Amino acid sequence: MRNFFSVLTLSSLITILLWSCSSDKPIAIEAPLVDISQYSVISRDSVLVDYTVTGLEIISHGLKYSTDSVSIGQGQVVSALDGKVLLENLTYNTTYYVQAFASNVLGSSTSEVISFSTIGPAEVMVFNDLNSLNKYINKYPEPESEVLTLSIGGNLQIEDYIALGELGGQDARFPSLQGLILTDVDSIAGGAFNFEINKAYTWLQSISAPKATYIGAQAFENCALLTQFDFPKVTQIQTMSLYNVGATSFSNEQFPLVEVLQDDVFNSSKLVSLVFPSLREIGNNLQNTLVVNHLELGLLDIPSKMLAFSDGIIELRENSFVHAQSIGDYAFAFCPNLKRAQFPSVREIGSFVFESSDNLTLLRFESDITSVATDAFEGFDTESCILILNEATMDQVDQNVWQGKKWKSIFTL
């Protein structure tokens, strides 16, 4: 009798038929089907995996994972109740292989093996705001030399800039840090990265603020490594904000909309090239420039002493002051190496404009000259200089004499 029941029990486990309430057809139990439906990398050390199990009388199910696809069967096992598994404490920047499993009274099944790679320190790390950055640092306190640039959202106060400065440099949290992308700031605060209060001057090489419209006074003073700028919306740059930075040339690509430069924005002794086509107002930035040799400025009026005592300038090209309609007193005085100057739009000329600029050999005015100071061309050798005027202004010329001065030659455009 005992053997009879044993055989009956074994047979029942193999051939049990469940009758549906709505059908007379039997439903046979089979080995389960299991499939990984999706996964998502949550953080540098955790991944959420979803899988599905289809079958009856399920006994157990879960995941196996390993960093070796060959030995996945002997990988770590994680059981689950709902088909969702959060794999934690993974190694960052590592490829993992995962397989789902399930078993019932008739056996076990496995899914196909999938793989994913955890994230981790990268050259550019992106954070929504300082709070999320601080949470990351608190969770992962070890230095990460892989990180070269931090992208930070949210607006910043002066103390926030100082805190960012502490993150870079030798023995810091990000020892290889070179750049910052400030995605949401509307202005760079005065003194934000000033060397006297912020350690960023020891490592900062690039800065981007795509929404900022204003750079405050002394913002980057003495950041001697800083050479790369991206300020597409900045219109005003305040006193000494870029003084003694690493860059000696500033381009339209870096500052396409700048309209106002206050006094001493740059270190004039180092400035080589300046291209600000939208510029309308400038302080004394270019006085006493020793090496500047290329200018493209959108000024409507060239201020007094604009380039006074500038040894570096050799030529003012057509696009140097393409919009300027007036030249202030002593604008190009004491420029010993200035040889050629062109002014497409100038109509008014102030006093002693080229005082002691004795190497000037070519001077060109393309617009009608309507106002000239009586001493405009005093103080330099006009008889060694060729003058080019437009046809209307040529009516004022008499035998190579114009504005009471004799010129080497006078030609019309």
mmCIF file of C-alpha atoms in Angstrom:
data_model
loop_
_atom_site.group_PDB
_atom_site.id
_atom_site.type_symbol
_atom_site.label_atom_id
_atom_site.label_comp_id
_atom_site.label_asym_id
_atom_site.label_seq_id
_atom_site.Cartn_x
_atom_site.Cartn_y
_atom_site.Cartn_z
ATOM 1 C CA MET A 1 0.000 0.000 0.000
ATOM 2 C CA ARG A 2 2.897 2.434 0.861
ATOM 3 C CA ASN A 3 4.512 1.803 -2.543
ATOM 4 C CA PHE A 4 1.218 2.509 -4.220
ATOM 5 C CA PHE A 5 0.893 5.935 -2.605
ATOM 6 C CA SER A 6 4.565 6.774 -3.332
ATOM 7 C CA VAL A 7 4.064 6.062 -7.003
ATOM 8 C CA LEU A 8 0.846 8.078 -6.953
ATOM 9 C CA THR A 9 2.618 11.063 -5.328
ATOM 10 C CA LEU A 10 5.490 11.055 -7.847
ATOM 11 C CA SER A 11 3.037 10.741 -10.693
ATOM 12 C CA SER A 12 1.055 13.649 -9.301
ATOM 13 C CA LEU A 13 4.110 15.899 -9.174
ATOM 14 C CA ILE A 14 4.841 15.186 -12.817
ATOM 15 C CA THR A 15 1.354 15.178 -14.319
ATOM 16 C CA ILE A 16 -0.758 17.373 -12.056
ATOM 17 C CA LEU A 17 -3.515 18.973 -14.033
ATOM 18 C CA LEU A 18 -5.167 22.166 -12.876
ATOM 19 C CA TRP A 19 -8.683 22.682 -14.105
ATOM 20 C CA SER A 20 -9.668 26.165 -15.091
ATOM 21 C CA CYS A 21 -12.849 27.607 -13.623
ATOM 22 C CA SER A 22 -13.904 28.787 -17.063
ATOM 23 C CA SER A 23 -12.731 25.828 -19.139
ATOM 24 C CA ASP A 24 -12.753 22.102 -19.061
ATOM 25 C CA LYS A 25 -9.276 21.948 -20.617
ATOM 26 C CA PRO A 26 -6.426 21.020 -18.239
ATOM 27 C CA ILE A 27 -3.427 23.353 -17.704
ATOM 28 C CA ALA A 28 -0.113 21.518 -17.320
ATOM 29 C CA ILE A 29 2.619 22.764 -15.016
ATOM 30 C CA GLU A 30 5.859 23.380 -16.883
ATOM 31 C CA ALA A 31 9.304 24.690 -15.960
ATOM 32 C CA PRO A 32 9.140 28.515 -15.550
ATOM 33 C CA LEU A 33 10.184 31.042 -18.161
ATOM 34 C CA VAL A 34 12.390 33.881 -16.946
ATOM 35 C CA ASP A 35 13.579 37.001 -18.771
ATOM 36 C CA ILE A 36 15.403 40.240 -17.854
ATOM 37 C CA SER A 37 13.150 43.069 -19.052
ATOM 38 C CA GLN A 38 15.297 46.124 -18.304
ATOM 39 C CA TYR A 39 18.034 47.615 -16.147
ATOM 40 C CA SER A 40 19.105 51.123 -15.166
ATOM 41 C CA VAL A 41 22.350 52.380 -13.676
ATOM 42 C CA ILE A 42 21.380 54.298 -10.532
ATOM 43 C CA SER A 43 24.763 55.458 -9.296
ATOM 44 C CA ARG A 44 28.419 54.636 -9.575
ATOM 45 C CA ASP A 45 27.951 51.484 -7.418
ATOM 46 C CA SER A 46 24.312 50.417 -7.880
ATOM 47 C CA VAL A 47 22.091 49.120 -10.695
ATOM 48 C CA LEU A 48 18.371 48.305 -10.681
ATOM 49 C CA VAL A 49 17.450 45.181 -12.669
ATOM 50 C CA ASP A 50 13.859 44.187 -13.584
ATOM 51 C CA TYR A 51 13.031 40.645 -14.681
ATOM 52 C CA THR A 52 9.857 38.619 -15.309
ATOM 53 C CA VAL A 53 8.948 35.063 -14.345
ATOM 54 C CA THR A 54 6.172 33.123 -16.075
ATOM 55 C CA GLY A 55 5.005 29.790 -14.650
ATOM 56 C CA LEU A 56 3.119 28.032 -11.872
ATOM 57 C CA GLU A 57 4.145 26.792 -8.462
ATOM 58 C CA ILE A 58 7.277 29.000 -8.404
ATOM 59 C CA ILE A 59 9.589 28.022 -5.581
ATOM 60 C CA SER A 60 12.339 30.664 -5.922
ATOM 61 C CA HIS A 61 13.705 33.268 -8.322
ATOM 62 C CA GLY A 62 16.346 35.977 -8.440
ATOM 63 C CA LEU A 63 19.595 37.022 -10.104
ATOM 64 C CA LYS A 64 23.161 35.857 -10.378
ATOM 65 C CA TYR A 65 25.873 38.343 -11.276
ATOM 66 C CA SER A 66 29.616 38.336 -11.818
ATOM 67 C CA THR A 67 32.382 40.344 -13.483
ATOM 68 C CA ASP A 68 33.194 37.207 -15.512
ATOM 69 C CA SER A 69 30.695 36.056 -18.144
ATOM 70 C CA VAL A 70 32.086 32.497 -18.125
ATOM 71 C CA SER A 71 31.565 31.934 -14.419
ATOM 72 C CA ILE A 72 28.148 33.562 -14.165
ATOM 73 C CA GLY A 73 26.698 30.273 -12.845
ATOM 74 C CA GLN A 74 28.917 30.566 -9.791
ATOM 75 C CA GLY A 75 28.285 34.293 -9.399
ATOM 76 C CA GLN A 76 26.727 36.044 -6.444
ATOM 77 C CA VAL A 77 23.045 35.202 -5.912
ATOM 78 C CA VAL A 78 20.338 37.699 -4.985
ATOM 79 C CA SER A 79 16.810 36.445 -4.331
ATOM 80 C CA ALA A 80 13.779 38.634 -4.908
ATOM 81 C CA LEU A 81 10.066 38.719 -4.246
ATOM 82 C CA ASP A 82 8.799 41.094 -6.936
ATOM 83 C CA GLY A 83 11.109 40.737 -9.934
ATOM 84 C CA LYS A 84 13.150 43.813 -9.019
ATOM 85 C CA VAL A 85 16.692 43.640 -7.696
ATOM 86 C CA LEU A 86 18.895 46.545 -6.647
ATOM 87 C CA LEU A 87 22.510 45.456 -6.979
ATOM 88 C CA GLU A 88 24.592 47.542 -4.597
ATOM 89 C CA ASN A 89 28.211 48.022 -3.546
ATOM 90 C CA LEU A 90 29.444 47.393 -7.068
ATOM 91 C CA THR A 91 32.823 48.514 -8.293
ATOM 92 C CA TYR A 92 32.656 51.687 -10.394
ATOM 93 C CA ASN A 93 33.649 51.747 -14.061
ATOM 94 C CA THR A 94 33.323 47.940 -14.199
ATOM 95 C CA THR A 95 31.447 45.591 -16.570
ATOM 96 C CA TYR A 96 29.068 43.128 -14.878
ATOM 97 C CA TYR A 97 27.212 40.101 -16.288
ATOM 98 C CA VAL A 98 23.738 39.246 -14.968
ATOM 99 C CA GLN A 99 21.414 36.260 -15.399
ATOM 100 C CA ALA A 100 17.951 35.771 -13.934
ATOM 101 C CA PHE A 101 16.813 32.363 -12.642
ATOM 102 C CA ALA A 102 13.582 30.769 -11.442
ATOM 103 C CA SER A 103 12.527 27.293 -10.283
ATOM 104 C CA ASN A 104 9.349 25.348 -9.582
ATOM 105 C CA VAL A 105 8.454 21.705 -8.888
ATOM 106 C CA LEU A 106 9.555 20.681 -12.362
ATOM 107 C CA GLY A 107 12.975 22.352 -12.436
ATOM 108 C CA SER A 108 14.925 25.562 -12.963
ATOM 109 C CA SER A 109 15.287 27.992 -15.857
ATOM 110 C CA THR A 110 17.632 30.856 -16.611
ATOM 111 C CA SER A 111 17.465 33.937 -18.808
ATOM 112 C CA GLU A 112 19.991 35.066 -21.347
ATOM 113 C CA VAL A 113 23.048 36.735 -19.854
ATOM 114 C CA ILE A 114 23.124 40.517 -20.171
ATOM 115 C CA SER A 115 25.929 42.924 -19.338
ATOM 116 C CA PHE A 116 26.170 46.519 -18.158
ATOM 117 C CA SER A 117 28.909 48.864 -16.985
ATOM 118 C CA THR A 118 28.752 50.875 -13.807
ATOM 119 C CA ILE A 119 29.510 54.558 -13.961
ATOM 120 C CA GLY A 120 32.146 56.273 -11.902
ATOM 121 C CA PRO A 121 34.587 59.135 -11.895
ATOM 122 C CA ALA A 122 34.822 60.531 -15.420
ATOM 123 C CA GLU A 123 36.640 63.457 -16.976
ATOM 124 C CA VAL A 124 33.446 65.504 -16.678
ATOM 125 C CA MET A 125 31.175 64.980 -13.673
ATOM 126 C CA VAL A 126 27.709 66.593 -13.764
ATOM 127 C CA PHE A 127 25.764 67.652 -10.659
ATOM 128 C CA ASN A 128 22.398 69.398 -10.507
ATOM 129 C CA ASP A 129 23.532 71.684 -7.703
ATOM 130 C CA LEU A 130 26.029 71.997 -4.869
ATOM 131 C CA ASN A 131 23.843 69.897 -2.602
ATOM 132 C CA SER A 132 24.060 66.893 -4.927
ATOM 133 C CA LEU A 133 27.802 67.421 -5.285
ATOM 134 C CA ASN A 134 28.228 67.453 -1.502
ATOM 135 C CA LYS A 135 26.146 64.284 -1.138
ATOM 136 C CA TYR A 136 28.367 62.572 -3.676
ATOM 137 C CA ILE A 137 31.518 63.688 -1.875
ATOM 138 C CA ASN A 138 30.164 62.502 1.488
ATOM 139 C CA LYS A 139 29.216 59.115 0.049
ATOM 140 C CA TYR A 140 32.481 58.633 -1.819
ATOM 141 C CA PRO A 141 35.153 60.520 0.136
ATOM 142 C CA GLU A 142 38.219 59.064 -1.580
ATOM 143 C CA PRO A 143 40.168 61.280 -4.051
ATOM 144 C CA GLU A 144 39.283 60.762 -7.720
ATOM 145 C CA SER A 145 42.088 61.811 -10.034
ATOM 146 C CA GLU A 146 40.028 60.929 -13.124
ATOM 147 C CA VAL A 147 37.888 64.069 -12.776
ATOM 148 C CA LEU A 148 39.075 67.042 -14.860
ATOM 149 C CA THR A 149 35.898 69.158 -14.977
ATOM 150 C CA LEU A 150 32.913 69.668 -12.691
ATOM 151 C CA SER A 151 29.572 70.860 -14.080
ATOM 152 C CA ILE A 152 27.485 72.490 -11.337
ATOM 153 C CA GLY A 153 23.873 73.671 -11.514
ATOM 154 C CA GLY A 154 22.144 76.272 -9.388
ATOM 155 C CA ASN A 155 23.151 79.815 -8.530
ATOM 156 C CA LEU A 156 26.197 80.430 -6.326
ATOM 157 C CA GLN A 157 27.139 82.779 -3.516
ATOM 158 C CA ILE A 158 30.673 83.961 -2.766
ATOM 159 C CA GLU A 159 31.132 81.252 -0.125
ATOM 160 C CA ASP A 160 30.122 78.627 -2.695
ATOM 161 C CA TYR A 161 32.885 79.736 -5.074
ATOM 162 C CA ILE A 162 35.378 79.492 -2.215
ATOM 163 C CA ALA A 163 34.170 75.957 -1.424
ATOM 164 C CA LEU A 164 34.624 74.931 -5.050
ATOM 165 C CA GLY A 165 38.186 76.226 -4.907
ATOM 166 C CA GLU A 166 38.942 73.738 -2.133
ATOM 167 C CA LEU A 167 38.061 70.762 -4.362
ATOM 168 C CA GLY A 168 41.071 70.999 -6.697
ATOM 169 C CA GLY A 169 44.815 70.904 -6.270
ATOM 170 C CA GLN A 170 47.256 68.430 -4.784
ATOM 171 C CA ASP A 171 45.806 66.276 -1.960
ATOM 172 C CA ALA A 172 42.300 67.658 -2.639
ATOM 173 C CA ARG A 173 39.108 65.709 -3.381
ATOM 174 C CA PHE A 174 39.665 66.040 -7.155
ATOM 175 C CA PRO A 175 43.450 66.395 -7.468
ATOM 176 C CA SER A 176 43.430 66.671 -11.298
ATOM 177 C CA LEU A 177 40.607 69.204 -11.494
ATOM 178 C CA GLN A 178 41.135 71.864 -14.179
ATOM 179 C CA GLY A 179 37.776 73.310 -15.180
ATOM 180 C CA LEU A 180 34.333 74.389 -14.019
ATOM 181 C CA ILE A 181 31.053 74.658 -15.910
ATOM 182 C CA LEU A 182 28.563 76.806 -13.992
ATOM 183 C CA THR A 183 25.361 76.014 -15.842
ATOM 184 C CA ASP A 184 22.880 78.290 -14.049
ATOM 185 C CA VAL A 185 24.706 81.302 -12.589
ATOM 186 C CA ASP A 186 23.444 84.638 -13.912
ATOM 187 C CA SER A 187 26.638 86.490 -12.928
ATOM 188 C CA ILE A 188 30.109 85.805 -11.589
ATOM 189 C CA ALA A 189 30.326 87.526 -8.213
ATOM 190 C CA GLY A 190 33.020 90.112 -7.594
ATOM 191 C CA GLY A 191 36.101 88.406 -6.144
ATOM 192 C CA ALA A 192 34.589 84.957 -6.768
ATOM 193 C CA PHE A 193 37.887 83.313 -7.702
ATOM 194 C CA ASN A 194 40.219 86.036 -6.485
ATOM 195 C CA PHE A 195 43.568 84.627 -5.404
ATOM 196 C CA GLU A 196 43.364 86.233 -1.977
ATOM 197 C CA ILE A 197 40.326 84.216 -0.889
ATOM 198 C CA ASN A 198 39.987 81.294 -3.310
ATOM 199 C CA LYS A 199 42.446 78.441 -3.881
ATOM 200 C CA ALA A 200 41.132 77.921 -7.414
ATOM 201 C CA TYR A 201 43.953 80.135 -8.697
ATOM 202 C CA THR A 202 46.275 77.148 -8.104
ATOM 203 C CA TRP A 203 44.422 74.830 -10.517
ATOM 204 C CA LEU A 204 41.671 76.588 -12.521
ATOM 205 C CA GLN A 205 42.420 76.448 -16.265
ATOM 206 C CA SER A 206 38.980 76.751 -17.891
ATOM 207 C CA ILE A 207 35.682 78.364 -16.939
ATOM 208 C CA SER A 208 32.267 78.318 -18.613
ATOM 209 C CA ALA A 209 29.077 80.090 -17.543
ATOM 210 C CA PRO A 210 26.569 79.867 -20.419
ATOM 211 C CA LYS A 211 23.873 81.996 -18.717
ATOM 212 C CA ALA A 212 26.000 84.650 -16.995
ATOM 213 C CA THR A 213 25.670 88.236 -18.246
ATOM 214 C CA TYR A 214 28.080 89.970 -15.855
ATOM 215 C CA ILE A 215 31.562 89.377 -14.407
ATOM 216 C CA GLY A 216 32.227 91.225 -11.167
ATOM 217 C CA ALA A 217 35.339 93.161 -10.141
ATOM 218 C CA GLN A 218 38.480 91.094 -9.469
ATOM 219 C CA ALA A 219 36.521 87.903 -10.173
ATOM 220 C CA PHE A 220 39.500 85.995 -11.588
ATOM 221 C CA GLU A 221 42.383 88.225 -10.518
ATOM 222 C CA ASN A 222 45.734 86.396 -10.585
ATOM 223 C CA CYS A 223 44.282 83.088 -11.778
ATOM 224 C CA ALA A 224 47.515 82.650 -13.685
ATOM 225 C CA LEU A 225 46.619 79.213 -15.127
ATOM 226 C CA LEU A 226 43.259 80.323 -16.508
ATOM 227 C CA THR A 227 43.372 80.443 -20.317
ATOM 228 C CA GLN A 228 39.991 79.118 -21.540
ATOM 229 C CA PHE A 229 36.761 81.117 -21.275
ATOM 230 C CA ASP A 230 33.214 80.500 -22.437
ATOM 231 C CA PHE A 231 30.877 83.397 -21.633
ATOM 232 C CA PRO A 232 28.430 83.594 -24.563
ATOM 233 C CA LYS A 233 26.025 86.045 -22.844
ATOM 234 C CA VAL A 234 28.305 88.294 -20.779
ATOM 235 C CA THR A 235 27.867 91.970 -21.670
ATOM 236 C CA GLN A 236 29.841 93.676 -18.868
ATOM 237 C CA ILE A 237 33.256 92.929 -17.369
ATOM 238 C CA GLN A 238 34.208 94.890 -14.276
ATOM 239 C CA THR A 239 37.508 96.317 -12.986
ATOM 240 C CA MET A 240 40.454 93.895 -12.791
ATOM 241 C CA SER A 241 38.189 90.867 -13.231
ATOM 242 C CA LEU A 242 40.581 89.248 -15.740
ATOM 243 C CA TYR A 243 43.732 90.871 -14.425
ATOM 244 C CA ASN A 244 46.833 88.716 -14.719
ATOM 245 C CA VAL A 245 45.002 85.577 -15.845
ATOM 246 C CA GLY A 246 46.887 83.061 -17.952
ATOM 247 C CA ALA A 247 45.327 84.173 -21.246
ATOM 248 C CA THR A 248 46.965 86.954 -23.230
ATOM 249 C CA SER A 249 44.468 86.869 -26.111
ATOM 250 C CA PHE A 250 40.698 87.220 -25.866
ATOM 251 C CA SER A 251 38.455 86.253 -28.768
ATOM 252 C CA ASN A 252 34.973 86.765 -30.130
ATOM 253 C CA GLU A 253 34.244 83.084 -29.487
ATOM 254 C CA GLN A 254 34.915 83.534 -25.771
ATOM 255 C CA PHE A 255 33.061 86.834 -25.255
ATOM 256 C CA PRO A 256 30.811 87.509 -28.275
ATOM 257 C CA LEU A 257 28.456 90.023 -26.593
ATOM 258 C CA VAL A 258 30.692 92.124 -24.321
ATOM 259 C CA GLU A 259 29.681 95.793 -24.532
ATOM 260 C CA VAL A 260 31.464 97.318 -21.512
ATOM 261 C CA LEU A 261 35.009 96.901 -20.208
ATOM 262 C CA GLN A 262 35.868 98.901 -17.096
ATOM 263 C CA ASP A 263 39.368 100.105 -16.144
ATOM 264 C CA ASP A 264 42.229 97.632 -15.913
ATOM 265 C CA VAL A 265 40.189 94.564 -16.740
ATOM 266 C CA PHE A 266 43.390 93.030 -18.135
ATOM 267 C CA ASN A 267 47.059 93.237 -17.280
ATOM 268 C CA SER A 268 48.098 95.567 -20.106
ATOM 269 C CA SER A 269 51.735 94.495 -19.992
ATOM 270 C CA LYS A 270 50.763 90.958 -21.045
ATOM 271 C CA LEU A 271 47.850 91.580 -23.428
ATOM 272 C CA VAL A 272 48.581 90.505 -27.021
ATOM 273 C CA SER A 273 45.230 90.350 -28.814
ATOM 274 C CA LEU A 274 41.709 91.590 -28.121
ATOM 275 C CA VAL A 275 38.658 90.813 -30.267
ATOM 276 C CA PHE A 276 35.413 92.241 -28.847
ATOM 277 C CA PRO A 277 33.268 93.208 -31.853
ATOM 278 C CA SER A 278 30.274 94.185 -29.681
ATOM 279 C CA LEU A 279 32.282 96.495 -27.420
ATOM 280 C CA ARG A 280 30.837 99.993 -27.006
ATOM 281 C CA GLU A 281 32.566 101.318 -23.870
ATOM 282 C CA ILE A 282 36.113 100.771 -22.633
ATOM 283 C CA GLY A 283 38.199 102.052 -19.728
ATOM 284 C CA ASN A 284 41.967 102.415 -19.776
ATOM 285 C CA ASN A 285 42.625 98.768 -20.559
ATOM 286 C CA LEU A 286 44.937 99.357 -23.500
ATOM 287 C CA GLN A 287 47.092 102.214 -22.253
ATOM 288 C CA ASN A 288 50.739 101.247 -21.809
ATOM 289 C CA THR A 289 50.291 97.937 -23.612
ATOM 290 C CA LEU A 290 53.705 96.547 -24.433
ATOM 291 C CA VAL A 291 52.921 93.637 -26.753
ATOM 292 C CA VAL A 292 49.357 94.068 -28.049
ATOM 293 C CA ASN A 293 49.396 93.608 -31.810
ATOM 294 C CA HIS A 294 45.840 92.749 -32.849
ATOM 295 C CA LEU A 295 42.604 94.612 -32.127
ATOM 296 C CA GLU A 296 39.025 94.212 -33.324
ATOM 297 C CA LEU A 297 36.783 96.452 -31.225
ATOM 298 C CA GLY A 298 33.243 97.587 -31.942
ATOM 299 C CA LEU A 299 33.685 101.008 -30.294
ATOM 300 C CA LEU A 300 31.659 103.905 -31.687
ATOM 301 C CA ASP A 301 34.059 106.434 -30.159
ATOM 302 C CA ILE A 302 37.768 105.871 -29.589
ATOM 303 C CA PRO A 303 38.406 107.390 -26.144
ATOM 304 C CA SER A 304 41.232 109.756 -25.233
ATOM 305 C CA LYS A 305 44.597 108.039 -24.653
ATOM 306 C CA MET A 306 43.156 104.798 -26.003
ATOM 307 C CA LEU A 307 46.538 103.277 -26.867
ATOM 308 C CA ALA A 308 48.824 105.928 -25.438
ATOM 309 C CA PHE A 309 52.341 104.734 -24.648
ATOM 310 C CA SER A 310 51.754 101.365 -26.317
ATOM 311 C CA ASP A 311 54.956 99.914 -27.704
ATOM 312 C CA GLY A 312 53.456 96.751 -29.170
ATOM 313 C CA ILE A 313 50.982 98.131 -31.705
ATOM 314 C CA ILE A 314 52.371 98.253 -35.246
ATOM 315 C CA GLU A 315 49.238 98.506 -37.353
ATOM 316 C CA LEU A 316 45.597 99.469 -36.939
ATOM 317 C CA ARG A 317 43.805 97.460 -39.588
ATOM 318 C CA GLU A 318 40.469 98.164 -41.229
ATOM 319 C CA ASN A 319 38.634 95.967 -38.720
ATOM 320 C CA SER A 320 40.462 97.311 -35.663
ATOM 321 C CA PHE A 321 37.934 100.156 -35.195
ATOM 322 C CA VAL A 322 35.500 99.443 -37.984
ATOM 323 C CA HIS A 323 32.560 101.309 -36.356
ATOM 324 C CA ALA A 324 34.398 104.165 -34.619
ATOM 325 C CA GLN A 325 33.208 107.618 -35.706
ATOM 326 C CA SER A 326 35.487 109.746 -33.535
ATOM 327 C CA ILE A 327 39.045 109.695 -32.171
ATOM 328 C CA GLY A 328 39.727 111.221 -28.757
ATOM 329 C CA ASP A 329 42.704 113.369 -27.741
ATOM 330 C CA TYR A 330 46.085 111.589 -27.611
ATOM 331 C CA ALA A 331 44.372 108.326 -28.575
ATOM 332 C CA PHE A 332 47.486 106.920 -30.304
ATOM 333 C CA ALA A 333 50.129 109.175 -28.823
ATOM 334 C CA PHE A 334 53.585 107.882 -27.948
ATOM 335 C CA CYS A 335 53.206 104.663 -29.929
ATOM 336 C CA PRO A 336 56.776 104.455 -31.253
ATOM 337 C CA ASN A 337 56.212 101.384 -33.454
ATOM 338 C CA LEU A 338 52.890 102.339 -35.031
ATOM 339 C CA LYS A 339 53.380 102.426 -38.825
ATOM 340 C CA ARG A 340 49.946 102.171 -40.409
ATOM 341 C CA ALA A 341 46.411 103.121 -39.308
ATOM 342 C CA GLN A 342 43.032 102.760 -41.081
ATOM 343 C CA PHE A 343 39.706 104.212 -39.955
ATOM 344 C CA PRO A 344 36.693 103.207 -42.089
ATOM 345 C CA SER A 345 34.056 105.275 -40.249
ATOM 346 C CA VAL A 346 35.860 108.125 -38.412
ATOM 347 C CA ARG A 347 34.433 111.620 -39.023
ATOM 348 C CA GLU A 348 35.761 113.564 -35.999
ATOM 349 C CA ILE A 349 39.419 113.827 -34.900
ATOM 350 C CA GLY A 350 40.637 115.215 -31.551
ATOM 351 C CA SER A 351 43.887 116.876 -30.469
ATOM 352 C CA PHE A 352 47.408 115.404 -30.675
ATOM 353 C CA VAL A 353 46.022 112.071 -31.821
ATOM 354 C CA PHE A 354 49.429 110.754 -32.981
ATOM 355 C CA GLU A 355 51.728 112.806 -30.750
ATOM 356 C CA SER A 356 55.307 111.414 -30.914
ATOM 357 C CA SER A 357 54.244 108.380 -32.960
ATOM 358 C CA ASP A 358 57.068 109.197 -35.346
ATOM 359 C CA ASN A 359 57.109 105.972 -37.367
ATOM 360 C CA LEU A 360 53.619 106.458 -38.785
ATOM 361 C CA THR A 361 53.972 106.174 -42.571
ATOM 362 C CA LEU A 362 50.389 105.532 -43.751
ATOM 363 C CA LEU A 363 47.142 107.082 -42.495
ATOM 364 C CA ARG A 364 43.776 106.302 -44.121
ATOM 365 C CA PHE A 365 40.326 107.860 -43.534
ATOM 366 C CA GLU A 366 37.508 106.398 -45.608
ATOM 367 C CA SER A 367 34.556 108.547 -44.454
ATOM 368 C CA ASP A 368 33.876 112.256 -44.800
ATOM 369 C CA ILE A 369 35.884 114.153 -42.178
ATOM 370 C CA THR A 370 33.568 116.737 -40.655
ATOM 371 C CA SER A 371 35.463 117.908 -37.550
ATOM 372 C CA VAL A 372 39.213 118.157 -36.931
ATOM 373 C CA ALA A 373 40.951 119.793 -33.957
ATOM 374 C CA THR A 374 43.432 122.491 -35.013
ATOM 375 C CA ASP A 375 46.258 120.568 -33.344
ATOM 376 C CA ALA A 376 45.053 117.117 -34.398
ATOM 377 C CA PHE A 377 48.230 116.245 -36.295
ATOM 378 C CA GLU A 378 50.779 118.077 -34.185
ATOM 379 C CA GLY A 379 53.685 116.217 -32.669
ATOM 380 C CA PHE A 380 54.662 113.771 -35.407
ATOM 381 C CA ASP A 381 56.309 113.935 -38.815
ATOM 382 C CA THR A 382 53.431 114.277 -41.293
ATOM 383 C CA GLU A 383 55.892 114.873 -44.124
ATOM 384 C CA SER A 384 56.963 111.225 -43.836
ATOM 385 C CA CYS A 385 53.382 109.960 -43.832
ATOM 386 C CA ILE A 386 51.145 109.084 -46.799
ATOM 387 C CA LEU A 387 47.543 110.234 -46.348
ATOM 388 C CA ILE A 388 44.542 108.586 -48.030
ATOM 389 C CA LEU A 389 41.179 110.393 -48.016
ATOM 390 C CA ASN A 390 37.833 109.859 -49.675
ATOM 391 C CA GLU A 391 36.839 112.002 -52.640
ATOM 392 C CA ALA A 392 34.670 114.444 -50.659
ATOM 393 C CA THR A 393 37.423 115.176 -48.126
ATOM 394 C CA MET A 394 39.940 115.671 -50.923
ATOM 395 C CA ASP A 395 38.234 119.008 -51.604
ATOM 396 C CA GLN A 396 40.041 120.279 -48.481
ATOM 397 C CA VAL A 397 43.481 119.373 -49.861
ATOM 398 C CA ASP A 398 45.815 121.883 -51.528
ATOM 399 C CA GLN A 399 49.189 120.749 -52.871
ATOM 400 C CA ASN A 400 49.665 117.893 -50.356
ATOM 401 C CA VAL A 401 48.589 120.188 -47.536
ATOM 402 C CA TRP A 402 45.640 119.206 -45.358
ATOM 403 C CA GLN A 403 44.613 120.688 -42.010
ATOM 404 C CA GLY A 404 47.584 123.020 -42.183
ATOM 405 C CA LYS A 405 50.094 120.184 -42.358
ATOM 406 C CA LYS A 406 52.180 119.060 -45.302
ATOM 407 C CA TRP A 407 52.083 115.328 -46.036
ATOM 408 C CA LYS A 408 54.444 113.113 -47.986
ATOM 409 C CA SER A 409 51.641 112.330 -50.441
ATOM 410 C CA ILE A 410 47.850 112.561 -50.421
ATOM 411 C CA PHE A 411 45.771 110.113 -52.425
ATOM 412 C CA THR A 412 42.058 109.675 -52.938
ATOM 413 C CA LEU A 413 40.183 106.405 -52.470
#
